[in-house]
Amino acid sequence: MAAAERLICASEALVDSGDGVRFEARWGGETVAAFAVRYDGQVRAYLNRCAHMAMELDWKPGRFFDAEGLLLVCSTHGAVYAPDTGACLGGPCSRALARLDVEERDGAVYLKG
């Protein structure tokens, strides 16, 4: 049996280095906040939880990128993350963002599994 998948959004909702789309995901038996962004043409999704402290990253709903659209930034602590991998690049984080498996096809973005 194939793993379940769920629609997150239409592909057009994610502009390269623009606002992200918030959604909920199951993680460790809990329903948690998550988000999807497009960077360098690819859709990436992560838990909406700073790796430094369990706070949501966006400073306004869907605002995850810095002003230049190059890095994901925690609005509370200033931790910065690579949008393509979730790796911690600076600030008080010591580990990467938790990545979620997504697939883009037929004009839509799906959460896998």
Coordinates of N, CA and C in Angstrom, one line a residue:
M1 N 0.8 -1.2 0.0 CA 0.0 0.0 0.0 C 0.9 1.2 0.0
A2 N 0.6 2.2 -0.8 CA 1.4 3.4 -0.9 C 1.1 4.3 0.3
A3 N 2.2 5.1 0.7 CA 2.0 6.0 1.8 C 1.0 7.0 1.5
A4 N 0.3 7.5 2.5 CA -0.7 8.5 2.4 C 0.0 9.8 2.0
E5 N -0.8 10.7 1.3 CA -0.3 12.0 1.0 C -1.4 13.0 1.2
R6 N -1.1 14.2 1.4 CA -2.1 15.2 1.6 C -1.7 16.5 0.8
L7 N -2.7 17.1 0.2 CA -2.5 18.4 -0.5 C -2.1 19.5 0.5
I8 N -1.1 20.2 0.2 CA -0.7 21.4 1.0 C -1.2 22.6 0.3
C9 N -0.9 22.8 -1.0 CA -1.3 24.0 -1.7 C -1.2 23.9 -3.2
A10 N -1.7 24.8 -3.9 CA -1.4 24.9 -5.4 C 0.0 25.3 -5.5
S11 N 0.7 24.9 -6.6 CA 2.1 25.3 -6.8 C 2.2 26.8 -6.9
E12 N 1.3 27.4 -7.6 CA 1.4 28.9 -7.8 C 1.4 29.7 -6.5
A13 N 1.0 29.1 -5.3 CA 1.0 29.8 -4.1 C 2.4 30.0 -3.5
L14 N 3.4 29.3 -4.1 CA 4.8 29.4 -3.6 C 5.6 30.0 -4.7
V15 N 6.0 31.3 -4.4 CA 6.9 32.0 -5.3 C 8.3 31.9 -4.8
D16 N 9.3 31.8 -5.7 CA 10.7 31.6 -5.3 C 11.1 32.7 -4.3
S17 N 11.6 32.3 -3.1 CA 12.1 33.2 -2.1 C 11.0 34.1 -1.5
G18 N 9.7 33.8 -1.7 CA 8.6 34.6 -1.3 C 8.0 34.0 0.0
D19 N 6.8 34.4 0.2 CA 6.1 33.9 1.4 C 5.8 32.4 1.3
G20 N 5.8 31.8 2.4 CA 5.5 30.4 2.5 C 4.1 30.1 2.8
V21 N 3.7 28.8 2.8 CA 2.4 28.4 3.1 C 2.5 27.6 4.4
R22 N 1.7 28.0 5.4 CA 1.6 27.2 6.7 C 0.6 26.1 6.5
F23 N 0.9 25.0 7.2 CA -0.1 23.9 7.3 C 0.3 23.0 8.5
E24 N -0.6 22.1 8.8 CA -0.3 21.2 10.0 C 0.2 19.8 9.5
A25 N 1.0 19.2 10.2 CA 1.5 17.9 9.9 C 1.6 17.0 11.2
R26 N 1.6 15.7 11.0 CA 1.8 14.8 12.1 C 3.3 14.5 12.3
W27 N 3.8 14.7 13.5 CA 5.2 14.5 13.8 C 5.3 13.9 15.2
G28 N 5.9 12.7 15.4 CA 6.0 12.1 16.7 C 4.7 11.9 17.4
G29 N 3.6 11.6 16.6 CA 2.3 11.3 17.2 C 1.5 12.6 17.5
E30 N 2.0 13.8 17.2 CA 1.4 15.0 17.5 C 1.0 15.8 16.2
T31 N 0.1 16.6 16.2 CA -0.2 17.6 15.1 C 0.6 18.8 15.4
V32 N 1.4 19.2 14.5 CA 2.3 20.3 14.7 C 2.3 21.3 13.5
A33 N 2.7 22.6 13.8 CA 2.8 23.6 12.7 C 3.9 23.3 11.8
A34 N 3.7 23.5 10.5 CA 4.7 23.3 9.5 C 4.6 24.3 8.4
F35 N 5.5 24.4 7.5 CA 5.5 25.3 6.4 C 6.2 24.8 5.2
A36 N 5.8 25.3 4.0 CA 6.4 25.0 2.8 C 6.9 26.3 2.1
V37 N 8.0 26.4 1.5 CA 8.5 27.5 0.8 C 9.1 27.0 -0.6
R38 N 9.3 27.9 -1.5 CA 10.0 27.6 -2.7 C 11.3 28.4 -2.7
Y39 N 12.4 27.7 -3.0 CA 13.7 28.3 -3.1 C 14.5 27.7 -4.2
D40 N 15.1 28.5 -5.1 CA 15.8 28.0 -6.2 C 15.0 27.0 -7.1
G41 N 13.7 27.3 -7.2 CA 12.8 26.6 -8.0 C 12.2 25.3 -7.3
Q42 N 12.7 24.9 -6.2 CA 12.3 23.7 -5.5 C 11.5 24.0 -4.3
V43 N 10.5 23.2 -4.0 CA 9.6 23.3 -2.8 C 10.3 22.5 -1.7
R44 N 10.4 23.1 -0.6 CA 10.9 22.5 0.7 C 9.9 22.7 1.8
A45 N 9.8 21.8 2.7 CA 8.9 21.9 3.8 C 9.6 21.5 5.1
Y46 N 9.3 22.2 6.2 CA 9.9 22.0 7.5 C 8.9 22.2 8.6
L47 N 9.2 21.6 9.8 CA 8.3 22.0 10.9 C 8.5 23.4 11.2
N48 N 7.5 24.1 11.6 CA 7.6 25.5 11.9 C 8.0 25.6 13.4
R49 N 9.2 25.2 13.6 CA 9.8 25.2 15.0 C 11.3 25.4 14.9
C50 N 11.7 26.5 15.5 CA 13.1 26.9 15.6 C 13.9 25.7 16.2
A51 N 15.0 25.4 15.7 CA 15.8 24.3 16.3 C 16.5 24.7 17.6
H52 N 16.5 26.0 17.9 CA 17.1 26.6 19.1 C 16.1 26.4 20.3
M53 N 14.9 26.8 20.0 CA 13.8 26.7 21.0 C 12.5 26.5 20.3
A54 N 11.6 25.7 20.8 CA 10.4 25.4 20.1 C 9.4 26.6 19.9
M55 N 9.9 27.5 19.1 CA 9.0 28.7 18.7 C 8.8 28.7 17.2
E56 N 7.7 29.2 16.8 CA 7.5 29.3 15.3 C 8.4 30.3 14.7
L57 N 8.8 30.1 13.5 CA 9.8 30.9 12.9 C 9.2 32.2 12.3
D58 N 8.1 32.2 11.7 CA 7.6 33.3 10.9 C 7.2 34.5 11.8
W59 N 7.6 35.7 11.4 CA 7.3 36.9 12.1 C 5.9 37.4 11.8
K60 N 5.4 37.1 10.6 CA 4.0 37.3 10.2 C 3.6 36.0 9.5
P61 N 2.4 35.6 9.6 CA 2.0 34.3 8.9 C 2.6 34.2 7.5
G62 N 3.4 33.1 7.3 CA 4.0 32.9 6.0 C 5.3 33.6 5.7
R63 N 5.8 34.5 6.6 CA 7.0 35.2 6.3 C 8.2 34.5 7.0
F64 N 8.9 33.8 6.2 CA 10.0 32.9 6.7 C 11.4 33.4 6.2
F65 N 11.5 34.1 5.1 CA 12.7 34.5 4.5 C 13.2 35.8 5.0
D66 N 14.5 36.0 5.0 CA 15.1 37.3 5.3 C 14.7 38.3 4.2
A67 N 15.0 39.6 4.3 CA 14.7 40.6 3.4 C 15.2 40.3 2.0
E68 N 16.3 39.7 1.8 CA 16.9 39.4 0.5 C 16.3 38.1 -0.1
G69 N 15.6 37.3 0.7 CA 15.0 36.0 0.2 C 16.1 34.9 0.1
L70 N 17.1 35.0 0.9 CA 18.2 34.0 0.8 C 18.2 33.0 2.0
L71 N 17.8 33.4 3.1 CA 17.8 32.6 4.3 C 16.5 32.5 5.0
L72 N 16.2 31.4 5.7 CA 15.1 31.3 6.6 C 15.5 31.9 7.9
V73 N 14.7 32.7 8.6 CA 15.1 33.3 9.8 C 14.1 33.1 10.9
C74 N 14.5 32.8 12.1 CA 13.6 32.7 13.3 C 13.4 34.2 13.8
S75 N 12.2 34.6 13.7 CA 11.8 36.0 14.1 C 12.1 36.2 15.6
T76 N 12.1 35.2 16.4 CA 12.2 35.4 17.9 C 13.7 35.4 18.3
H77 N 14.5 34.5 17.7 CA 15.9 34.4 18.2 C 17.0 34.8 17.2
G78 N 16.6 35.0 15.9 CA 17.5 35.4 14.9 C 18.4 34.3 14.3
A79 N 18.0 33.1 14.7 CA 18.7 31.9 14.1 C 18.4 31.9 12.6
V80 N 19.4 31.6 11.8 CA 19.3 31.5 10.3 C 19.5 30.1 9.8
Y81 N 18.8 29.8 8.8 CA 18.8 28.4 8.2 C 18.9 28.5 6.7
A82 N 19.5 27.5 6.1 CA 19.6 27.4 4.7 C 18.2 26.9 4.2
P83 N 17.6 27.6 3.2 CA 16.3 27.2 2.8 C 16.2 25.9 2.0
D84 N 17.3 25.5 1.4 CA 17.3 24.2 0.7 C 17.6 23.0 1.5
T85 N 18.2 23.1 2.7 CA 18.5 22.0 3.5 C 18.0 22.1 4.9
G86 N 17.7 23.3 5.4 CA 17.3 23.5 6.8 C 18.5 23.6 7.7
A87 N 19.7 23.5 7.2 CA 20.9 23.5 8.1 C 21.0 24.8 8.8
C88 N 21.5 24.8 10.0 CA 21.7 26.0 10.8 C 22.9 26.7 10.3
L89 N 22.8 28.0 9.9 CA 23.9 28.7 9.4 C 24.4 29.8 10.4
G90 N 23.7 30.1 11.4 CA 24.2 31.1 12.4 C 23.1 31.4 13.4
G91 N 23.5 32.1 14.4 CA 22.6 32.5 15.5 C 22.6 31.4 16.5
P92 N 21.6 31.3 17.4 CA 21.6 30.4 18.5 C 21.2 28.9 18.2
C93 N 21.0 28.6 16.9 CA 20.7 27.2 16.6 C 22.0 26.3 16.6
S94 N 21.8 25.1 16.9 CA 22.9 24.1 16.8 C 22.6 22.9 15.9
R95 N 21.4 22.9 15.4 CA 21.0 21.8 14.5 C 20.1 22.3 13.4
A96 N 19.8 21.4 12.5 CA 18.9 21.8 11.4 C 17.4 21.8 11.7
L97 N 16.7 22.5 10.9 CA 15.2 22.4 11.0 C 14.8 21.0 10.6
A98 N 13.7 20.5 11.2 CA 13.2 19.2 10.9 C 12.5 19.3 9.5
R99 N 12.9 18.5 8.6 CA 12.5 18.5 7.2 C 11.3 17.5 7.0
L100 N 10.4 17.9 6.2 CA 9.2 17.1 5.8 C 9.3 16.7 4.3
D101 N 8.9 15.6 4.0 CA 8.9 15.1 2.6 C 7.7 15.6 1.8
V102 N 8.0 16.3 0.8 CA 6.9 16.9 -0.1 C 7.2 16.5 -1.5
E103 N 6.2 16.6 -2.3 CA 6.3 16.3 -3.8 C 5.4 17.3 -4.5
E104 N 6.0 17.9 -5.6 CA 5.2 18.8 -6.4 C 4.9 18.1 -7.7
R105 N 3.6 18.1 -8.1 CA 3.2 17.5 -9.4 C 1.9 18.0 -9.8
D106 N 1.7 18.1 -11.1 CA 0.4 18.5 -11.6 C -0.2 19.8 -11.0
G107 N 0.7 20.7 -10.8 CA 0.3 22.0 -10.3 C -0.1 22.1 -8.8
A108 N 0.4 21.1 -8.1 CA 0.1 21.1 -6.6 C 1.3 20.6 -5.8
V109 N 1.3 20.9 -4.5 CA 2.3 20.4 -3.6 C 1.6 19.5 -2.6
Y110 N 2.2 18.3 -2.4 CA 1.7 17.3 -1.5 C 2.7 17.0 -0.4
L111 N 2.1 16.8 0.8 CA 2.9 16.3 1.9 C 2.9 14.7 1.8
K112 N 4.0 14.1 1.8 CA 4.1 12.7 1.6 C 4.1 12.0 3.0
G113 N 3.6 10.7 3.0 CA 3.6 9.9 4.2 C 2.8 10.3 5.3

